[in-house]
Amino acid sequence: MSDDIKGIVKEKYARAALRVTAVGGSSCCGSSQSECDPITSGIYAESETATLPAEARAASLGCGNPTALAELKPGETVLDLGSGGGIDVLLSARRVGPTGKAYGLDMTDEMLALARENQRKAGVANVEFLKGEIERIPLPTNSVDVVISNCVINLSADKDRVLAEAFRVLKPGGRLAVSDVVVRGEVPAEIRRSVELWIGCVAGALEEREYRDKLAAAGFEGIGLEPTRVYRVDEARDFLAGAGLDVDAIAPLVADKFMSAFVRARKPA
């Protein structure tokens, strides 16, 4: 299952990057913007993204704005797990300034090409995009101050490995500051079984307590989880129906259970 999920994620995100590059259109977790509005809409303020290339904005696949909540400081080194078209890397680079650095890590060649072109257009020097998987981060131990991610950890079939790797590369006292989709309570089995929803940022989501437990098991402390948006079934009606689910039947079972959340934790000093 793990390799199957990874392959489907890679293929779908490659198509998303090519769609943006070819037509300047929008990209999202699903195959059309209407499928993804419940997850990706209204994340960034216009003042944040106005100076970024249109392609960076169009390729945004996230469910939150970790760069705005991570309290990045000048001179820090930041790593974005699953950086996609590079929007959060470019925003992070601006926040840490010329004395800091922002890395973006992605496994998809097409997304890396798009991100590097967006970097060129934005004229940002303190950025480096790396090819690799978030389960095997190609950076040394104790090398970054902050790890961010935007609706990507939920796509991994080995979240324990992802969190262990994030812990490894953080410096002592370093911070994890990620946006992710999180679930409160039990979720119907048909949603968990839907690969299409998994790729759409929903079915791979951890339950809130499980997320906290996995962070603690990886060694993190100061764990906090702050809901930033609760998804309503009516908002996602087309998205869910497109995955072959009877929306009216599952609505009472999933009401107020899916949310975007800002997850923060700290590596002990």
Short mmCIF file of C-alpha atoms in Angstrom, two decimals:
data_model
loop_
_atom_site.label_atom_id
_atom_site.label_comp_id
_atom_site.label_asym_id
_atom_site.label_seq_id
_atom_site.Cartn_x
_atom_site.Cartn_y
_atom_site.Cartn_z
CA MET A 1 0.00 0.00 0.00
CA SER A 2 2.80 2.41 0.87
CA ASP A 3 4.45 2.19 -2.56
CA ASP A 4 1.07 2.39 -4.29
CA ILE A 5 0.14 5.56 -2.42
CA LYS A 6 3.52 7.13 -3.10
CA GLY A 7 3.31 6.37 -6.80
CA ILE A 8 -0.17 7.82 -7.12
CA VAL A 9 0.80 10.93 -5.17
CA LYS A 10 3.86 11.43 -7.36
CA GLU A 11 1.91 11.01 -10.59
CA LYS A 12 -0.91 13.29 -9.54
CA TYR A 13 1.35 16.08 -8.32
CA ALA A 14 3.41 15.83 -11.49
CA ARG A 15 0.23 16.37 -13.52
CA ALA A 16 -0.69 19.30 -11.29
CA ALA A 17 2.68 20.95 -11.94
CA LEU A 18 2.43 20.38 -15.68
CA ARG A 19 -1.10 21.81 -15.73
CA VAL A 20 0.09 25.01 -14.08
CA THR A 21 3.11 25.25 -16.37
CA ALA A 22 1.15 24.56 -19.54
CA VAL A 23 -1.91 26.73 -19.07
CA GLY A 24 -1.23 28.87 -16.04
CA GLY A 25 -4.24 27.28 -14.39
CA SER A 26 -4.86 26.38 -10.80
CA SER A 27 -3.63 23.24 -9.15
CA CYS A 28 -5.11 21.47 -6.16
CA CYS A 29 -5.15 18.24 -4.22
CA GLY A 30 -7.80 16.78 -6.50
CA SER A 31 -8.14 16.91 -10.26
CA SER A 32 -10.05 20.18 -10.49
CA GLN A 33 -10.25 23.38 -8.49
CA SER A 34 -13.88 22.71 -7.51
CA GLU A 35 -12.78 19.48 -5.85
CA CYS A 36 -10.21 21.27 -3.76
CA ASP A 37 -11.88 24.49 -2.62
CA PRO A 38 -12.78 23.07 0.81
CA ILE A 39 -9.10 22.45 1.48
CA THR A 40 -7.10 25.14 -0.30
CA SER A 41 -9.21 28.25 -0.65
CA GLY A 42 -8.54 31.47 1.25
CA ILE A 43 -5.21 30.45 2.75
CA TYR A 44 -2.90 33.34 1.90
CA ALA A 45 -3.41 37.07 2.20
CA GLU A 46 -3.00 38.99 -1.03
CA SER A 47 -0.33 41.12 0.65
CA GLU A 48 1.78 37.99 1.22
CA THR A 49 1.69 36.65 -2.31
CA ALA A 50 1.40 39.77 -4.46
CA THR A 51 5.10 39.79 -5.30
CA LEU A 52 5.33 36.07 -6.05
CA PRO A 53 5.04 34.58 -9.55
CA ALA A 54 1.50 33.68 -10.60
CA GLU A 55 2.61 30.08 -11.07
CA ALA A 56 3.68 29.83 -7.43
CA ARG A 57 0.25 30.98 -6.32
CA ALA A 58 -1.53 28.72 -8.80
CA ALA A 59 0.43 25.65 -7.69
CA SER A 60 -0.44 26.02 -4.03
CA LEU A 61 -1.63 22.64 -2.74
CA GLY A 62 -1.77 23.42 0.96
CA CYS A 63 -4.40 23.47 3.66
CA GLY A 64 -2.89 26.27 5.75
CA ASN A 65 -0.23 28.95 5.99
CA PRO A 66 2.59 27.60 8.18
CA THR A 67 4.95 30.44 7.31
CA ALA A 68 2.58 32.96 8.90
CA LEU A 69 2.23 30.92 12.10
CA ALA A 70 5.76 29.60 12.55
CA GLU A 71 7.20 32.91 13.81
CA LEU A 72 10.27 32.64 11.59
CA LYS A 73 13.18 34.85 12.56
CA PRO A 74 15.92 36.50 10.50
CA GLY A 75 18.92 34.22 10.07
CA GLU A 76 17.07 30.94 10.63
CA THR A 77 17.30 27.89 8.38
CA VAL A 78 13.92 26.49 7.35
CA LEU A 79 12.98 23.21 5.66
CA ASP A 80 9.64 22.74 3.90
CA LEU A 81 8.60 19.09 3.58
CA GLY A 82 6.80 18.50 0.29
CA SER A 83 7.45 21.96 -1.08
CA GLY A 84 5.52 21.61 -4.35
CA GLY A 85 5.58 24.77 -6.45
CA GLY A 86 7.58 26.54 -3.77
CA ILE A 87 5.16 29.13 -2.38
CA ASP A 88 5.93 28.41 1.29
CA VAL A 89 9.66 28.23 0.63
CA LEU A 90 9.65 31.61 -1.06
CA LEU A 91 7.56 33.14 1.73
CA SER A 92 9.91 31.58 4.33
CA ALA A 93 12.96 32.93 2.55
CA ARG A 94 11.50 36.40 2.76
CA ARG A 95 10.87 36.01 6.50
CA VAL A 96 14.33 34.67 7.41
CA GLY A 97 16.05 37.28 5.25
CA PRO A 98 19.38 37.17 3.43
CA THR A 99 21.22 35.80 6.46
CA GLY A 100 18.84 32.83 6.64
CA LYS A 101 18.05 30.00 4.23
CA ALA A 102 14.97 28.11 3.10
CA TYR A 103 15.11 24.55 1.76
CA GLY A 104 12.30 22.91 -0.15
CA LEU A 105 12.10 19.12 -0.39
CA ASP A 106 9.98 17.37 -3.01
CA MET A 107 10.06 13.99 -4.74
CA THR A 108 8.44 15.11 -8.00
CA ASP A 109 10.68 16.31 -10.82
CA GLU A 110 7.94 18.40 -12.38
CA MET A 111 7.21 20.22 -9.14
CA LEU A 112 10.91 20.83 -8.54
CA ALA A 113 11.28 22.31 -12.03
CA LEU A 114 8.28 24.57 -11.42
CA ALA A 115 9.58 25.63 -8.00
CA ARG A 116 13.03 26.48 -9.34
CA GLU A 117 11.49 28.53 -12.12
CA ASN A 118 9.35 30.34 -9.56
CA GLN A 119 12.49 31.03 -7.53
CA ARG A 120 14.18 32.46 -10.62
CA LYS A 121 11.22 34.70 -11.40
CA ALA A 122 10.99 35.88 -7.80
CA GLY A 123 14.73 36.64 -7.72
CA VAL A 124 15.19 34.93 -4.35
CA ALA A 125 18.76 33.79 -3.66
CA ASN A 126 18.54 32.21 -0.20
CA VAL A 127 16.54 29.17 -1.39
CA GLU A 128 17.54 25.65 -2.38
CA PHE A 129 15.18 22.97 -3.66
CA LEU A 130 16.17 19.36 -2.97
CA LYS A 131 14.89 16.16 -4.54
CA GLY A 132 13.96 13.48 -2.05
CA GLU A 133 11.28 11.89 0.08
CA ILE A 134 10.03 13.26 3.37
CA GLU A 135 10.64 9.84 4.93
CA ARG A 136 14.34 10.18 4.07
CA ILE A 137 15.38 13.81 4.31
CA PRO A 138 18.68 14.48 2.47
CA LEU A 139 20.08 16.88 5.08
CA PRO A 140 22.45 16.33 8.02
CA THR A 141 21.35 15.78 11.59
CA ASN A 142 20.88 18.97 13.63
CA SER A 143 20.98 21.21 10.55
CA VAL A 144 17.77 23.29 10.50
CA ASP A 145 15.99 25.59 12.93
CA VAL A 146 12.44 25.07 11.72
CA VAL A 147 10.63 22.32 9.81
CA ILE A 148 7.42 23.40 8.10
CA SER A 149 5.00 21.50 5.88
CA ASN A 150 1.66 22.28 4.28
CA CYS A 151 -0.86 19.47 3.98
CA VAL A 152 1.77 16.87 3.05
CA ILE A 153 2.49 14.72 6.11
CA ASN A 154 -1.05 13.34 5.89
CA LEU A 155 -0.17 11.95 2.44
CA SER A 156 2.63 9.75 3.76
CA ALA A 157 1.91 6.12 4.57
CA ASP A 158 4.77 6.17 7.13
CA LYS A 159 4.12 9.20 9.29
CA ASP A 160 6.25 7.86 12.14
CA ARG A 161 9.25 7.88 9.83
CA VAL A 162 8.45 11.42 8.63
CA LEU A 163 8.26 12.77 12.17
CA ALA A 164 11.42 10.91 13.21
CA GLU A 165 13.27 12.44 10.26
CA ALA A 166 11.97 15.91 11.06
CA PHE A 167 13.19 15.45 14.63
CA ARG A 168 16.61 14.28 13.39
CA VAL A 169 17.32 17.24 11.13
CA LEU A 170 16.18 19.84 13.64
CA LYS A 171 18.79 21.48 15.80
CA PRO A 172 18.37 21.10 19.58
CA GLY A 173 15.61 23.55 20.50
CA GLY A 174 14.40 23.58 16.90
CA ARG A 175 10.72 23.84 16.00
CA LEU A 176 8.23 21.83 14.02
CA ALA A 177 5.49 24.08 12.61
CA VAL A 178 3.21 22.37 10.12
CA SER A 179 -0.25 22.79 8.69
CA ASP A 180 -2.06 19.51 8.17
CA VAL A 181 -5.48 17.96 7.94
CA VAL A 182 -6.46 16.40 11.27
CA VAL A 183 -9.45 14.29 12.31
CA ARG A 184 -11.38 14.42 15.56
CA GLY A 185 -12.92 11.09 16.53
CA GLU A 186 -13.71 8.01 14.46
CA VAL A 187 -14.06 8.20 10.68
CA PRO A 188 -16.21 5.88 8.53
CA ALA A 189 -14.24 3.07 6.92
CA GLU A 190 -15.34 3.98 3.39
CA ILE A 191 -13.46 7.27 3.67
CA ARG A 192 -10.29 5.60 4.92
CA ARG A 193 -10.49 3.14 2.05
CA SER A 194 -10.74 5.81 -0.61
CA VAL A 195 -7.37 6.37 -2.21
CA GLU A 196 -8.83 9.30 -4.11
CA LEU A 197 -9.65 11.04 -0.85
CA TRP A 198 -6.21 10.13 0.51
CA ILE A 199 -4.59 11.94 -2.39
CA GLY A 200 -7.10 14.74 -1.84
CA CYS A 201 -5.60 15.45 1.61
CA VAL A 202 -8.39 13.87 3.65
CA ALA A 203 -8.28 10.10 4.13
CA GLY A 204 -4.64 9.99 5.22
CA ALA A 205 -5.24 12.42 8.06
CA LEU A 206 -4.38 11.38 11.60
CA GLU A 207 -6.79 11.58 14.48
CA GLU A 208 -5.84 14.43 16.80
CA ARG A 209 -4.74 12.28 19.75
CA GLU A 210 -2.81 9.94 17.46
CA TYR A 211 -0.97 12.93 15.97
CA ARG A 212 0.05 14.10 19.44
CA ASP A 213 1.15 10.58 20.42
CA LYS A 214 3.27 10.14 17.32
CA LEU A 215 4.99 13.49 17.91
CA ALA A 216 5.76 12.51 21.49
CA ALA A 217 7.05 9.10 20.38
CA ALA A 218 9.42 10.84 17.95
CA GLY A 219 10.85 12.82 20.88
CA PHE A 220 9.07 16.16 20.54
CA GLU A 221 7.88 18.25 23.47
CA GLY A 222 5.74 21.38 23.75
CA ILE A 223 3.19 19.80 21.42
CA GLY A 224 0.23 21.95 20.42
CA LEU A 225 -2.56 21.58 17.87
CA GLU A 226 -4.62 24.61 16.89
CA PRO A 227 -7.60 24.21 14.51
CA THR A 228 -7.48 26.82 11.75
CA ARG A 229 -10.48 25.68 9.69
CA VAL A 230 -13.21 23.11 10.23
CA TYR A 231 -14.52 21.58 7.00
CA ARG A 232 -18.27 21.39 6.48
CA VAL A 233 -19.70 18.57 4.42
CA ASP A 234 -21.71 20.99 2.28
CA GLU A 235 -18.50 22.78 1.32
CA ALA A 236 -17.02 19.50 0.13
CA ARG A 237 -20.13 18.01 -1.48
CA ASP A 238 -18.71 17.88 -5.02
CA PHE A 239 -15.33 16.76 -3.72
CA LEU A 240 -16.82 13.83 -1.77
CA ALA A 241 -19.34 12.85 -4.43
CA GLY A 242 -16.53 12.74 -6.98
CA ALA A 243 -14.91 10.01 -4.89
CA GLY A 244 -18.05 7.89 -5.22
CA LEU A 245 -19.42 8.51 -1.72
CA ASP A 246 -23.07 9.07 -0.81
CA VAL A 247 -22.67 12.51 0.73
CA ASP A 248 -26.09 12.65 2.38
CA ALA A 249 -25.55 9.26 3.99
CA ILE A 250 -22.13 10.04 5.43
CA ALA A 251 -22.83 13.67 6.38
CA PRO A 252 -24.00 12.93 9.94
CA LEU A 253 -20.98 10.67 10.47
CA VAL A 254 -18.30 13.15 9.41
CA ALA A 255 -19.77 16.47 10.54
CA ASP A 256 -17.12 18.72 12.10
CA LYS A 257 -14.56 15.91 12.22
CA PHE A 258 -12.12 17.11 9.53
CA MET A 259 -10.11 20.26 10.05
CA SER A 260 -7.01 22.08 9.01
CA ALA A 261 -4.80 22.54 12.01
CA PHE A 262 -1.53 24.22 12.86
CA VAL A 263 0.63 21.63 14.60
CA ARG A 264 3.62 22.80 16.58
CA ALA A 265 6.26 21.00 18.62
CA ARG A 266 9.84 21.47 19.77
CA LYS A 267 12.97 19.35 19.84
CA PRO A 268 14.39 19.43 23.38
CA ALA A 269 17.34 21.75 23.79
#
